[in-house]
mmCIF file of C-alpha atoms and ligand atoms in Angstrom:
data_model
loop_
_atom_site.group_PDB
_atom_site.id
_atom_site.type_symbol
_atom_site.label_atom_id
_atom_site.label_comp_id
_atom_site.label_asym_id
_atom_site.label_seq_id
_atom_site.Cartn_x
_atom_site.Cartn_y
_atom_site.Cartn_z
ATOM 1 C CA UNK A 1 -23.417 16.449 15.785
ATOM 2 C CA UNK A 2 -20.486 14.216 16.654
ATOM 3 C CA UNK A 3 -18.776 12.397 13.867
ATOM 4 C CA UNK A 4 -19.405 8.704 14.053
ATOM 5 C CA UNK A 5 -15.761 7.670 14.087
ATOM 6 C CA UNK A 6 -14.835 9.869 17.015
ATOM 7 C CA UNK A 7 -16.762 7.704 19.405
ATOM 8 C CA UNK A 8 -15.307 4.772 21.210
ATOM 9 C CA UNK A 9 -16.229 1.609 19.322
ATOM 10 C CA UNK A 10 -17.511 -0.029 22.459
ATOM 11 C CA UNK A 11 -19.330 2.778 24.218
ATOM 12 C CA UNK A 12 -21.281 4.286 21.394
ATOM 13 C CA UNK A 13 -23.893 6.918 22.184
ATOM 14 C CA UNK A 14 -27.443 5.563 21.921
ATOM 15 C CA UNK A 15 -28.222 8.148 19.282
ATOM 16 C CA UNK A 16 -25.925 6.377 16.852
ATOM 17 C CA UNK A 17 -27.664 3.262 15.782
ATOM 18 C CA UNK A 18 -25.419 0.693 14.216
ATOM 19 C CA UNK A 19 -25.834 -2.985 13.816
ATOM 20 C CA UNK A 20 -23.783 -4.899 16.317
ATOM 21 C CA UNK A 21 -20.517 -5.749 14.622
ATOM 22 C CA UNK A 22 -19.869 -9.033 12.892
ATOM 23 C CA UNK A 23 -16.485 -10.462 13.728
ATOM 24 C CA UNK A 24 -13.665 -12.566 12.355
ATOM 25 C CA UNK A 25 -11.273 -13.760 14.975
ATOM 26 C CA UNK A 26 -7.539 -13.941 14.902
ATOM 27 C CA UNK A 27 -5.919 -16.932 13.171
ATOM 28 C CA UNK A 28 -3.904 -19.666 14.795
ATOM 29 C CA UNK A 29 -0.279 -18.919 14.049
ATOM 30 C CA UNK A 30 1.095 -22.316 14.929
ATOM 31 C CA UNK A 31 -0.613 -24.292 12.172
ATOM 32 C CA UNK A 32 0.248 -24.077 8.519
ATOM 33 C CA UNK A 33 -3.064 -24.039 6.648
ATOM 34 C CA UNK A 34 -3.882 -27.354 4.994
ATOM 35 C CA UNK A 35 -5.202 -25.858 1.792
ATOM 36 C CA UNK A 36 -3.852 -22.313 1.392
ATOM 37 C CA UNK A 37 -5.410 -20.317 -1.439
ATOM 38 C CA UNK A 38 -3.223 -19.850 -4.500
ATOM 39 C CA UNK A 39 -1.981 -16.367 -5.315
ATOM 40 C CA UNK A 40 -1.839 -15.668 -9.023
ATOM 41 C CA UNK A 41 1.169 -13.928 -10.493
ATOM 42 C CA UNK A 42 0.131 -10.292 -10.982
ATOM 43 C CA UNK A 43 -0.103 -8.960 -14.507
ATOM 44 C CA UNK A 44 0.103 -5.275 -15.220
ATOM 45 C CA UNK A 45 -2.849 -3.421 -16.694
ATOM 46 C CA UNK A 46 -1.440 0.083 -16.878
ATOM 47 C CA UNK A 47 0.816 2.617 -15.210
ATOM 48 C CA UNK A 48 0.553 6.273 -14.298
ATOM 49 C CA UNK A 49 2.657 9.066 -12.860
ATOM 50 C CA UNK A 50 2.245 11.925 -10.464
ATOM 51 C CA UNK A 51 3.978 15.165 -11.431
ATOM 52 C CA UNK A 52 6.019 17.273 -8.963
ATOM 53 C CA UNK A 53 2.730 19.055 -8.180
ATOM 54 C CA UNK A 54 1.017 15.716 -7.636
ATOM 55 C CA UNK A 55 -1.047 15.904 -10.801
ATOM 56 C CA UNK A 56 -2.093 12.509 -12.123
ATOM 57 C CA UNK A 57 -0.914 11.787 -15.653
ATOM 58 C CA UNK A 58 -1.155 8.649 -17.746
ATOM 59 C CA UNK A 59 2.476 8.435 -18.758
ATOM 60 C CA UNK A 60 5.753 7.075 -17.334
ATOM 61 C CA UNK A 61 7.393 10.407 -16.613
ATOM 62 C CA UNK A 62 7.943 9.505 -12.961
ATOM 63 C CA UNK A 63 9.545 6.132 -13.756
ATOM 64 C CA UNK A 64 13.077 5.816 -12.307
ATOM 65 C CA UNK A 65 15.849 3.348 -13.135
ATOM 66 C CA UNK A 66 17.997 1.518 -10.636
ATOM 67 C CA UNK A 67 21.613 2.544 -10.131
ATOM 68 C CA UNK A 68 23.988 1.205 -7.482
ATOM 69 C CA UNK A 69 24.137 3.668 -4.595
ATOM 70 C CA UNK A 70 27.549 4.854 -3.402
ATOM 71 C CA UNK A 71 28.791 3.193 -0.227
ATOM 72 C CA UNK A 72 28.845 5.440 2.812
ATOM 73 C CA UNK A 73 26.262 7.804 1.324
ATOM 74 C CA UNK A 74 24.747 10.375 3.672
ATOM 75 C CA UNK A 75 20.991 9.720 3.749
ATOM 76 C CA UNK A 76 20.410 12.975 5.560
ATOM 77 C CA UNK A 77 21.600 14.956 2.557
ATOM 78 C CA UNK A 78 19.012 17.403 1.248
ATOM 79 C CA UNK A 79 16.672 16.968 4.204
ATOM 80 C CA UNK A 80 15.961 20.693 4.432
ATOM 81 C CA UNK A 81 14.896 20.735 0.782
ATOM 82 C CA UNK A 82 12.481 17.799 1.025
ATOM 83 C CA UNK A 83 9.199 18.633 -0.641
ATOM 84 C CA UNK A 84 6.882 16.514 1.432
ATOM 85 C CA UNK A 85 3.457 15.592 0.216
ATOM 86 C CA UNK A 86 1.073 15.886 3.142
ATOM 87 C CA UNK A 87 -0.572 12.684 4.313
ATOM 88 C CA UNK A 88 -4.124 12.553 3.061
ATOM 89 C CA UNK A 89 -7.100 10.290 3.340
ATOM 90 C CA UNK A 90 -6.333 7.255 1.211
ATOM 91 C CA UNK A 91 -8.945 7.853 -1.468
ATOM 92 C CA UNK A 92 -9.282 5.380 -4.335
ATOM 93 C CA UNK A 93 -9.857 8.142 -6.910
ATOM 94 C CA UNK A 94 -6.623 7.749 -8.880
ATOM 95 C CA UNK A 95 -7.012 3.975 -9.012
ATOM 96 C CA UNK A 96 -10.610 4.324 -10.165
ATOM 97 C CA UNK A 97 -9.581 6.823 -12.830
ATOM 98 C CA UNK A 98 -6.988 4.339 -14.045
ATOM 99 C CA UNK A 99 -9.425 1.436 -13.952
ATOM 100 C CA UNK A 100 -12.052 3.398 -15.810
ATOM 101 C CA UNK A 101 -9.507 4.294 -18.515
ATOM 102 C CA UNK A 102 -8.431 0.696 -18.801
ATOM 103 C CA UNK A 103 -11.970 -0.655 -18.926
ATOM 104 C CA UNK A 104 -12.927 1.792 -21.635
ATOM 105 C CA UNK A 105 -9.932 0.779 -23.716
ATOM 106 C CA UNK A 106 -8.349 4.222 -23.435
ATOM 107 C CA UNK A 107 -4.831 3.017 -22.642
ATOM 108 C CA UNK A 108 -2.153 1.066 -24.439
ATOM 109 C CA UNK A 109 -1.461 -2.419 -23.266
ATOM 110 C CA UNK A 110 -3.675 -5.436 -22.714
ATOM 111 C CA UNK A 111 -7.103 -4.670 -24.048
ATOM 112 C CA UNK A 112 -10.054 -5.704 -21.920
ATOM 113 C CA UNK A 113 -11.965 -6.441 -25.118
ATOM 114 C CA UNK A 114 -9.550 -9.242 -25.997
ATOM 115 C CA UNK A 115 -10.199 -11.115 -22.814
ATOM 116 C CA UNK A 116 -13.396 -11.932 -21.026
ATOM 117 C CA UNK A 117 -14.837 -8.989 -19.154
ATOM 118 C CA UNK A 118 -13.115 -8.955 -15.813
ATOM 119 C CA UNK A 119 -15.361 -9.499 -12.861
ATOM 120 C CA UNK A 120 -13.370 -7.869 -10.128
ATOM 121 C CA UNK A 121 -14.002 -8.918 -6.549
ATOM 122 C CA UNK A 122 -11.735 -6.420 -4.866
ATOM 123 C CA UNK A 123 -10.339 -3.060 -5.887
ATOM 124 C CA UNK A 124 -7.862 -1.311 -3.625
ATOM 125 C CA UNK A 125 -4.363 0.058 -3.069
ATOM 126 C CA UNK A 126 -1.447 -2.271 -2.473
ATOM 127 C CA UNK A 127 -0.891 -0.743 0.989
ATOM 128 C CA UNK A 128 -4.338 -1.898 2.101
ATOM 129 C CA UNK A 129 -3.787 -5.427 0.824
ATOM 130 C CA UNK A 130 -0.442 -5.466 2.644
ATOM 131 C CA UNK A 131 -2.147 -4.467 5.878
ATOM 132 C CA UNK A 132 -4.761 -7.175 5.433
ATOM 133 C CA UNK A 133 -2.317 -9.965 4.589
ATOM 134 C CA UNK A 134 0.214 -9.124 7.316
ATOM 135 C CA UNK A 135 -2.436 -8.696 10.009
ATOM 136 C CA UNK A 136 -1.824 -12.147 11.563
ATOM 137 C CA UNK A 137 1.672 -10.998 12.547
ATOM 138 C CA UNK A 138 0.841 -7.384 13.380
ATOM 139 C CA UNK A 139 1.299 -6.927 17.101
ATOM 140 C CA UNK A 140 0.998 -3.193 17.523
ATOM 141 C CA UNK A 141 -0.935 -1.178 14.963
ATOM 142 C CA UNK A 142 -4.667 -1.374 14.451
ATOM 143 C CA UNK A 143 -6.258 -0.141 11.244
ATOM 144 C CA UNK A 144 -9.656 0.786 9.891
ATOM 145 C CA UNK A 145 -11.138 0.481 6.441
ATOM 146 C CA UNK A 146 -14.190 1.851 4.707
ATOM 147 C CA UNK A 147 -15.795 -0.807 2.570
ATOM 148 C CA UNK A 148 -18.436 -0.600 -0.150
ATOM 149 C CA UNK A 149 -19.900 -3.390 -2.225
ATOM 150 C CA UNK A 150 -21.138 -2.348 -5.651
ATOM 151 C CA UNK A 151 -22.162 -4.820 -8.362
ATOM 152 C CA UNK A 152 -20.130 -7.593 -6.794
ATOM 153 C CA UNK A 153 -16.966 -5.549 -6.337
ATOM 154 C CA UNK A 154 -15.627 -4.640 -2.931
ATOM 155 C CA UNK A 155 -13.945 -1.262 -2.726
ATOM 156 C CA UNK A 156 -11.600 -0.839 0.214
ATOM 157 C CA UNK A 157 -10.103 2.440 1.380
ATOM 158 C CA UNK A 158 -8.222 3.167 4.567
ATOM 159 C CA UNK A 159 -10.221 5.109 7.097
ATOM 160 C CA UNK A 160 -8.105 7.740 8.794
ATOM 161 C CA UNK A 161 -9.877 9.717 11.477
ATOM 162 C CA UNK A 162 -9.062 13.430 11.601
ATOM 163 C CA UNK A 163 -7.058 12.761 14.746
ATOM 164 C CA UNK A 164 -4.991 10.041 13.102
ATOM 165 C CA UNK A 165 -4.343 12.176 10.035
ATOM 166 C CA UNK A 166 -3.137 15.010 12.218
ATOM 167 C CA UNK A 167 -0.895 12.603 14.087
ATOM 168 C CA UNK A 168 0.612 11.385 10.801
ATOM 169 C CA UNK A 169 1.266 14.922 9.633
ATOM 170 C CA UNK A 170 2.726 16.131 12.933
ATOM 171 C CA UNK A 171 5.541 13.623 12.890
ATOM 172 C CA UNK A 172 8.173 13.882 15.605
ATOM 173 C CA UNK A 173 11.375 15.435 14.189
ATOM 174 C CA UNK A 174 13.394 12.275 14.762
ATOM 175 C CA UNK A 175 10.808 10.087 13.077
ATOM 176 C CA UNK A 176 10.476 12.569 10.246
ATOM 177 C CA UNK A 177 14.219 12.400 9.609
ATOM 178 C CA UNK A 178 14.194 8.586 9.658
ATOM 179 C CA UNK A 179 11.383 8.621 7.134
ATOM 180 C CA UNK A 180 13.458 10.941 4.978
ATOM 181 C CA UNK A 181 16.372 8.473 5.008
ATOM 182 C CA UNK A 182 14.141 6.070 3.071
ATOM 183 C CA UNK A 183 13.460 8.645 0.377
ATOM 184 C CA UNK A 184 17.079 9.774 0.219
ATOM 185 C CA UNK A 185 18.038 6.147 -0.378
ATOM 186 C CA UNK A 186 15.600 6.126 -3.302
ATOM 187 C CA UNK A 187 17.359 9.179 -4.699
ATOM 188 C CA UNK A 188 20.827 7.576 -4.421
ATOM 189 C CA UNK A 189 19.512 4.384 -6.043
ATOM 190 C CA UNK A 190 17.777 5.848 -9.056
ATOM 191 C CA UNK A 191 18.249 7.879 -12.215
ATOM 192 C CA UNK A 192 15.871 9.158 -14.861
ATOM 193 C CA UNK A 193 17.834 7.480 -17.684
ATOM 194 C CA UNK A 194 18.810 3.790 -17.507
ATOM 195 C CA UNK A 195 22.480 3.210 -16.835
ATOM 196 C CA UNK A 196 23.275 6.884 -16.491
ATOM 197 C CA UNK A 197 23.698 9.141 -13.506
ATOM 198 C CA UNK A 198 21.669 12.324 -13.438
ATOM 199 C CA UNK A 199 23.440 15.570 -13.010
ATOM 200 C CA UNK A 200 22.097 17.310 -10.013
ATOM 201 C CA UNK A 201 20.620 20.531 -11.209
ATOM 202 C CA UNK A 202 19.300 21.800 -7.895
ATOM 203 C CA UNK A 203 22.630 22.340 -6.177
ATOM 204 C CA UNK A 204 26.126 22.545 -7.532
ATOM 205 C CA UNK A 205 27.724 20.474 -4.801
ATOM 206 C CA UNK A 206 25.540 17.410 -4.458
ATOM 207 C CA UNK A 207 27.284 14.246 -3.240
ATOM 208 C CA UNK A 208 28.308 11.522 -5.661
ATOM 209 C CA UNK A 209 25.389 9.413 -6.826
ATOM 210 C CA UNK A 210 22.690 11.766 -5.630
ATOM 211 C CA UNK A 211 19.713 11.331 -7.951
ATOM 212 C CA UNK A 212 18.070 14.678 -7.263
ATOM 213 C CA UNK A 213 16.241 16.299 -4.374
ATOM 214 C CA UNK A 214 13.356 14.464 -2.830
ATOM 215 C CA UNK A 215 9.835 15.466 -3.779
ATOM 216 C CA UNK A 216 7.389 12.893 -2.474
ATOM 217 C CA UNK A 217 4.657 14.268 -4.707
ATOM 218 C CA UNK A 218 6.325 12.415 -7.542
ATOM 219 C CA UNK A 219 5.280 8.786 -7.861
ATOM 220 C CA UNK A 220 5.203 6.130 -10.509
ATOM 221 C CA UNK A 221 2.399 3.630 -10.023
ATOM 222 C CA UNK A 222 1.438 0.315 -11.515
ATOM 223 C CA UNK A 223 -2.040 -1.163 -11.597
ATOM 224 C CA UNK A 224 -2.123 -4.945 -11.753
ATOM 225 C CA UNK A 225 -4.687 -7.681 -11.714
ATOM 226 C CA UNK A 226 -4.160 -10.832 -9.749
ATOM 227 C CA UNK A 227 -6.146 -13.473 -7.899
ATOM 228 C CA UNK A 228 -6.256 -14.668 -4.334
ATOM 229 C CA UNK A 229 -8.069 -17.984 -4.251
ATOM 230 C CA UNK A 230 -11.044 -17.549 -6.600
ATOM 231 C CA UNK A 231 -11.209 -13.813 -6.263
ATOM 232 C CA UNK A 232 -9.920 -11.456 -8.877
ATOM 233 C CA UNK A 233 -8.261 -8.393 -7.396
ATOM 234 C CA UNK A 234 -7.150 -5.125 -8.942
ATOM 235 C CA UNK A 235 -4.346 -3.463 -7.015
ATOM 236 C CA UNK A 236 -2.549 -0.172 -7.519
ATOM 237 C CA UNK A 237 0.738 0.721 -5.916
ATOM 238 C CA UNK A 238 3.882 2.781 -6.180
ATOM 239 C CA UNK A 239 6.918 1.217 -7.847
ATOM 240 C CA UNK A 240 10.277 2.581 -6.700
ATOM 241 C CA UNK A 241 12.290 1.788 -9.835
ATOM 242 C CA UNK A 242 13.066 -0.611 -12.645
ATOM 243 C CA UNK A 243 16.335 -2.491 -13.228
ATOM 244 C CA UNK A 244 17.584 -2.100 -16.784
ATOM 245 C CA UNK A 245 15.049 -1.272 -19.472
ATOM 246 C CA UNK A 246 11.338 -0.991 -18.822
ATOM 247 C CA UNK A 247 9.528 -3.518 -20.924
ATOM 248 C CA UNK A 248 5.951 -2.777 -19.948
ATOM 249 C CA UNK A 249 5.628 -5.483 -17.336
ATOM 250 C CA UNK A 250 6.594 -6.048 -13.700
ATOM 251 C CA UNK A 251 9.518 -8.424 -14.424
ATOM 252 C CA UNK A 252 12.305 -6.027 -13.478
ATOM 253 C CA UNK A 253 10.584 -3.842 -10.927
ATOM 254 C CA UNK A 254 12.654 -3.091 -7.831
ATOM 255 C CA UNK A 255 11.431 -2.215 -4.352
ATOM 256 C CA UNK A 256 13.838 -0.088 -2.296
ATOM 257 C CA UNK A 257 13.990 -0.275 1.470
ATOM 258 C CA UNK A 258 16.220 0.960 4.238
ATOM 259 C CA UNK A 259 16.891 -0.710 7.549
ATOM 260 C CA UNK A 260 19.291 -0.319 10.455
ATOM 261 C CA UNK A 261 22.500 -2.302 10.028
ATOM 262 C CA UNK A 262 22.432 -5.687 11.703
ATOM 263 C CA UNK A 263 24.915 -5.940 14.589
ATOM 264 C CA UNK A 264 23.663 -8.982 16.461
ATOM 265 C CA UNK A 265 21.007 -11.680 16.812
ATOM 266 C CA UNK A 266 18.317 -9.353 18.103
ATOM 267 C CA UNK A 267 18.844 -6.929 15.188
ATOM 268 C CA UNK A 268 18.690 -9.905 12.868
ATOM 269 C CA UNK A 269 15.420 -11.118 14.352
ATOM 270 C CA UNK A 270 13.975 -7.610 14.031
ATOM 271 C CA UNK A 271 15.017 -7.445 10.396
ATOM 272 C CA UNK A 272 13.544 -10.854 9.614
ATOM 273 C CA UNK A 273 10.268 -9.698 11.075
ATOM 274 C CA UNK A 274 10.344 -6.639 8.830
ATOM 275 C CA UNK A 275 10.991 -8.868 5.826
ATOM 276 C CA UNK A 276 7.388 -10.042 6.028
ATOM 277 C CA UNK A 277 6.135 -6.572 5.097
ATOM 278 C CA UNK A 278 8.790 -6.146 2.405
ATOM 279 C CA UNK A 279 7.846 -9.525 0.996
ATOM 280 C CA UNK A 280 4.075 -9.091 0.986
ATOM 281 C CA UNK A 281 4.219 -5.523 -0.285
ATOM 282 C CA UNK A 282 6.394 -6.681 -3.167
ATOM 283 C CA UNK A 283 4.686 -9.867 -4.306
ATOM 284 C CA UNK A 284 1.277 -8.176 -4.321
ATOM 285 C CA UNK A 285 2.452 -6.008 -7.194
ATOM 286 C CA UNK A 286 4.645 -8.656 -8.818
ATOM 287 C CA UNK A 287 7.890 -6.930 -7.781
ATOM 288 C CA UNK A 288 10.614 -9.614 -8.006
ATOM 289 C CA UNK A 289 13.518 -7.804 -6.329
ATOM 290 C CA UNK A 290 13.993 -5.862 -3.123
ATOM 291 C CA UNK A 291 17.151 -3.832 -2.574
ATOM 292 C CA UNK A 292 17.763 -3.066 1.085
ATOM 293 C CA UNK A 293 20.097 -0.271 2.122
ATOM 294 C CA UNK A 294 21.467 -0.853 5.598
ATOM 295 C CA UNK A 295 22.304 2.310 7.468
ATOM 296 C CA UNK A 296 23.756 3.519 10.709
ATOM 297 C CA UNK A 297 21.498 5.302 13.196
ATOM 298 C CA UNK A 298 23.180 8.490 11.978
ATOM 299 C CA UNK A 299 21.846 7.943 8.459
ATOM 300 C CA UNK A 300 25.074 6.798 6.867
ATOM 301 C CA UNK A 301 24.608 3.991 4.341
ATOM 302 C CA UNK A 302 26.766 0.969 5.163
ATOM 303 C CA UNK A 303 25.885 -1.858 2.763
ATOM 304 C CA UNK A 304 23.265 -2.751 0.212
ATOM 305 C CA UNK A 305 21.799 -6.173 -0.325
ATOM 306 C CA UNK A 306 19.486 -7.448 -3.016
ATOM 307 C CA UNK A 307 16.826 -10.046 -2.225
ATOM 308 C CA UNK A 308 14.741 -12.063 -4.638
ATOM 309 C CA UNK A 309 11.186 -11.644 -3.392
ATOM 310 C CA UNK A 310 10.270 -15.310 -3.878
ATOM 311 C CA UNK A 311 13.298 -16.436 -1.854
ATOM 312 C CA UNK A 312 12.474 -14.404 1.238
ATOM 313 C CA UNK A 313 10.192 -16.917 3.001
ATOM 314 C CA UNK A 314 13.015 -19.453 2.794
ATOM 315 C CA UNK A 315 15.350 -17.077 4.622
ATOM 316 C CA UNK A 316 13.159 -16.886 7.696
ATOM 317 C CA UNK A 317 11.756 -20.429 7.763
ATOM 318 C CA UNK A 318 12.579 -22.267 10.975
ATOM 319 C CA UNK A 319 14.066 -19.206 12.662
ATOM 320 C CA UNK A 320 12.779 -18.020 16.029
ATOM 321 C CA UNK A 321 9.815 -15.706 15.456
ATOM 322 C CA UNK A 322 9.531 -16.882 11.848
ATOM 323 C CA UNK A 323 6.452 -16.025 9.836
ATOM 324 C CA UNK A 324 4.664 -18.206 7.340
ATOM 325 C CA UNK A 325 3.385 -16.589 4.146
ATOM 326 C CA UNK A 326 0.738 -19.305 3.804
ATOM 327 C CA UNK A 327 -0.860 -18.120 7.033
ATOM 328 C CA UNK A 328 -1.087 -14.663 5.510
ATOM 329 C CA UNK A 329 -2.668 -15.888 2.282
ATOM 330 C CA UNK A 330 -5.099 -18.111 4.140
ATOM 331 C CA UNK A 331 -6.066 -15.268 6.438
ATOM 332 C CA UNK A 332 -6.445 -12.917 3.463
ATOM 333 C CA UNK A 333 -8.826 -15.376 1.831
ATOM 334 C CA UNK A 334 -10.796 -15.722 5.073
ATOM 335 C CA UNK A 335 -10.893 -11.956 5.416
ATOM 336 C CA UNK A 336 -12.404 -11.589 1.944
ATOM 337 C CA UNK A 337 -14.887 -14.391 2.632
ATOM 338 C CA UNK A 338 -15.834 -12.569 5.802
ATOM 339 C CA UNK A 339 -16.536 -9.425 3.774
ATOM 340 C CA UNK A 340 -18.643 -11.461 1.345
ATOM 341 C CA UNK A 341 -20.724 -12.878 4.165
ATOM 342 C CA UNK A 342 -21.015 -9.674 6.131
ATOM 343 C CA UNK A 343 -21.000 -6.587 3.959
ATOM 344 C CA UNK A 344 -24.537 -6.543 2.588
ATOM 345 C CA UNK A 345 -26.239 -3.724 0.754
ATOM 346 C CA UNK A 346 -29.434 -3.214 -1.234
ATOM 347 C CA UNK A 347 -28.369 -0.102 -3.054
ATOM 348 C CA UNK A 348 -24.583 -0.314 -3.111
ATOM 349 C CA UNK A 349 -24.498 3.032 -1.348
ATOM 350 C CA UNK A 350 -23.826 1.666 2.107
ATOM 351 C CA UNK A 351 -20.462 2.066 3.739
ATOM 352 C CA UNK A 352 -19.131 -0.425 6.223
ATOM 353 C CA UNK A 353 -16.367 0.210 8.713
ATOM 354 C CA UNK A 354 -13.967 -2.671 9.152
ATOM 355 C CA UNK A 355 -11.681 -2.484 12.167
ATOM 356 C CA UNK A 356 -8.641 -4.653 12.776
ATOM 357 C CA UNK A 357 -7.310 -5.026 16.303
ATOM 358 C CA UNK A 358 -3.976 -6.823 16.720
ATOM 359 C CA UNK A 359 -4.245 -10.242 18.350
ATOM 360 C CA UNK A 360 -8.034 -9.976 18.443
ATOM 361 C CA UNK A 361 -9.353 -9.892 14.895
ATOM 362 C CA UNK A 362 -11.668 -7.928 12.677
ATOM 363 C CA UNK A 363 -15.111 -6.414 13.096
ATOM 364 C CA UNK A 364 -17.422 -4.950 10.479
ATOM 365 C CA UNK A 365 -20.159 -2.433 11.203
ATOM 366 C CA UNK A 366 -22.635 -0.698 8.931
ATOM 367 C CA UNK A 367 -22.122 3.068 9.167
ATOM 368 C CA UNK A 368 -25.115 5.246 9.924
ATOM 369 C CA UNK A 369 -25.927 8.425 8.003
ATOM 370 C CA UNK A 370 -23.596 10.596 10.060
ATOM 371 C CA UNK A 371 -20.809 8.090 9.542
ATOM 372 C CA UNK A 372 -21.281 8.066 5.781
ATOM 373 C CA UNK A 373 -21.399 11.848 5.676
ATOM 374 C CA UNK A 374 -18.121 11.933 7.521
ATOM 375 C CA UNK A 375 -16.596 9.519 5.027
ATOM 376 C CA UNK A 376 -17.777 11.687 2.112
ATOM 377 C CA UNK A 377 -15.970 14.620 3.689
ATOM 378 C CA UNK A 378 -18.225 17.231 2.097
ATOM 379 C CA UNK A 379 -17.250 16.116 -1.411
ATOM 380 C CA UNK A 380 -19.383 15.008 -4.340
ATOM 381 C CA UNK A 381 -19.355 11.318 -3.582
ATOM 382 C CA UNK A 382 -21.553 8.288 -3.187
ATOM 383 C CA UNK A 383 -20.191 6.799 -0.023
ATOM 384 C CA UNK A 384 -16.472 7.243 -0.582
ATOM 385 C CA UNK A 385 -16.593 6.676 -4.339
ATOM 386 C CA UNK A 386 -16.392 9.752 -6.568
ATOM 387 C CA UNK A 387 -19.753 10.495 -8.129
ATOM 388 C CA UNK A 388 -18.426 10.372 -11.712
ATOM 389 C CA UNK A 389 -17.271 6.798 -11.102
ATOM 390 C CA UNK A 390 -20.569 5.820 -9.563
ATOM 391 C CA UNK A 391 -22.462 7.291 -12.514
ATOM 392 C CA UNK A 392 -20.246 5.412 -14.920
ATOM 393 C CA UNK A 393 -20.865 2.164 -13.073
ATOM 394 C CA UNK A 394 -24.550 2.629 -12.332
ATOM 395 C CA UNK A 395 -26.029 4.317 -15.400
HETATM 396 P P1 A3P B 1 11.945 2.790 3.825
HETATM 397 O O1 A3P B 1 11.058 1.698 3.380
HETATM 398 O O2 A3P B 1 13.298 2.708 3.268
HETATM 399 O O3 A3P B 1 11.916 2.981 5.297
HETATM 400 P P2 A3P B 1 8.305 2.339 0.368
HETATM 401 O O4 A3P B 1 9.435 1.590 0.997
HETATM 402 O O5 A3P B 1 6.985 1.732 0.615
HETATM 403 O O6 A3P B 1 8.627 2.541 -1.064
HETATM 404 O O7 A3P B 1 8.258 3.766 1.044
HETATM 405 C C1 A3P B 1 9.319 4.671 0.899
HETATM 406 C C2 A3P B 1 9.611 5.378 2.194
HETATM 407 O O8 A3P B 1 8.441 6.021 2.668
HETATM 408 C C3 A3P B 1 10.021 4.461 3.311
HETATM 409 O O9 A3P B 1 11.362 4.178 3.210
HETATM 410 C C4 A3P B 1 9.682 5.290 4.526
HETATM 411 O O10 A3P B 1 10.679 6.234 4.801
HETATM 412 C C5 A3P B 1 8.435 6.000 4.083
HETATM 413 N N1 A3P B 1 7.279 5.255 4.536
HETATM 414 C C6 A3P B 1 6.585 4.328 3.866
HETATM 415 N N2 A3P B 1 5.584 3.846 4.601
HETATM 416 C C7 A3P B 1 5.622 4.481 5.775
HETATM 417 C C8 A3P B 1 4.854 4.439 6.963
HETATM 418 N N3 A3P B 1 3.800 3.625 7.094
HETATM 419 N N4 A3P B 1 5.199 5.256 7.973
HETATM 420 C C9 A3P B 1 6.248 6.077 7.856
HETATM 421 N N5 A3P B 1 7.004 6.158 6.767
HETATM 422 C C10 A3P B 1 6.709 5.385 5.735
HETATM 423 MG MG1 MG B 2 7.811 3.118 -2.708
HETATM 424 MG MG1 MG B 3 10.469 1.448 -1.087
#
């Protein structure tokens, strides 16, 4: 039996019955929306860490503090010792574990009992929301989501076909090294104690400012609630570090990024285009500051520049190829409305496949049994949700 997602979306075998897809077409990029939906400032619900073995723990052990990186740093340092977490299917399990803990009052911080019960419209990772909101300006990469609707909440996970997962894990050496530069920058920019440089315990001769060898299993994540238009959204995402002391909220979170040094107008235009993703990724989690490390193609750090997230749209406004954040918010709102109108289910067990194609738009299709089985991946799940979560939700 062929897996449903291996087939071409247009020429599907007759044996695989699916409803014809509903569609949302691409937005007009030349008109600022008249009434863009407001985006509420995110407030943090809880945090969690992943250990060096990628075990989920409800503590802040993986939290890192910002430290100025040394100029001229070699971002290729330690490449051969990189402990790289393999790319996996983007399951929601950790987020759902966190949400369940929060809802049951099992964590410190804002208590759900103090406020009205939260009716959550959307629950997903920050990376998914970034993909959705930046879609109007995405010219190259398509993406696919699995979507379930249970008791009024939409759950969104990225759908990675086996082929795409393999492609992500078999990165070209050059691309793999460039990816590493980003993580090495994180190491140079962070310490485990505020205002203090870590000693490097892994090697005796680490360069100045090195914050320790890169293990991408380790992550510190924040779960926030926010609102786009009328819809309450719970988002989880990784936070690179905190500036100064951590005070239990997102106020001094810092996003770290690397980019090639800007040597002329075309580099500048390319960078300004990238700023859209930096901007959206950051505001979705309430991250107010983005520190960009500019580097040479060889991986040598040249300069660092700090950006205030809220100021970024102003930097690109009126420039050639400028983007408009209001178009993204408006599109995001339309996207969610489209899900509301399209993704129907009697039992909550259905899984829909949402496909975004650059410059075309979005389609949504109800998966058949084979498709759902593929999404479950032989695990104990209802659709793509872990069974324990389902049982908790649907007693
Ligand atoms: P840079 O952003 O400096 O390139 P993030 O910036 O989201 O915290 O991610 C940290 C690093 O992970 C990135 O550093 C990049 O190297 C890598 N990374 C993140 N998203 C990626 C993607 N979609 N493809 C390849 N690498 C990615
Ligand atoms: Mg990160
Ligand atoms: Mg980063």
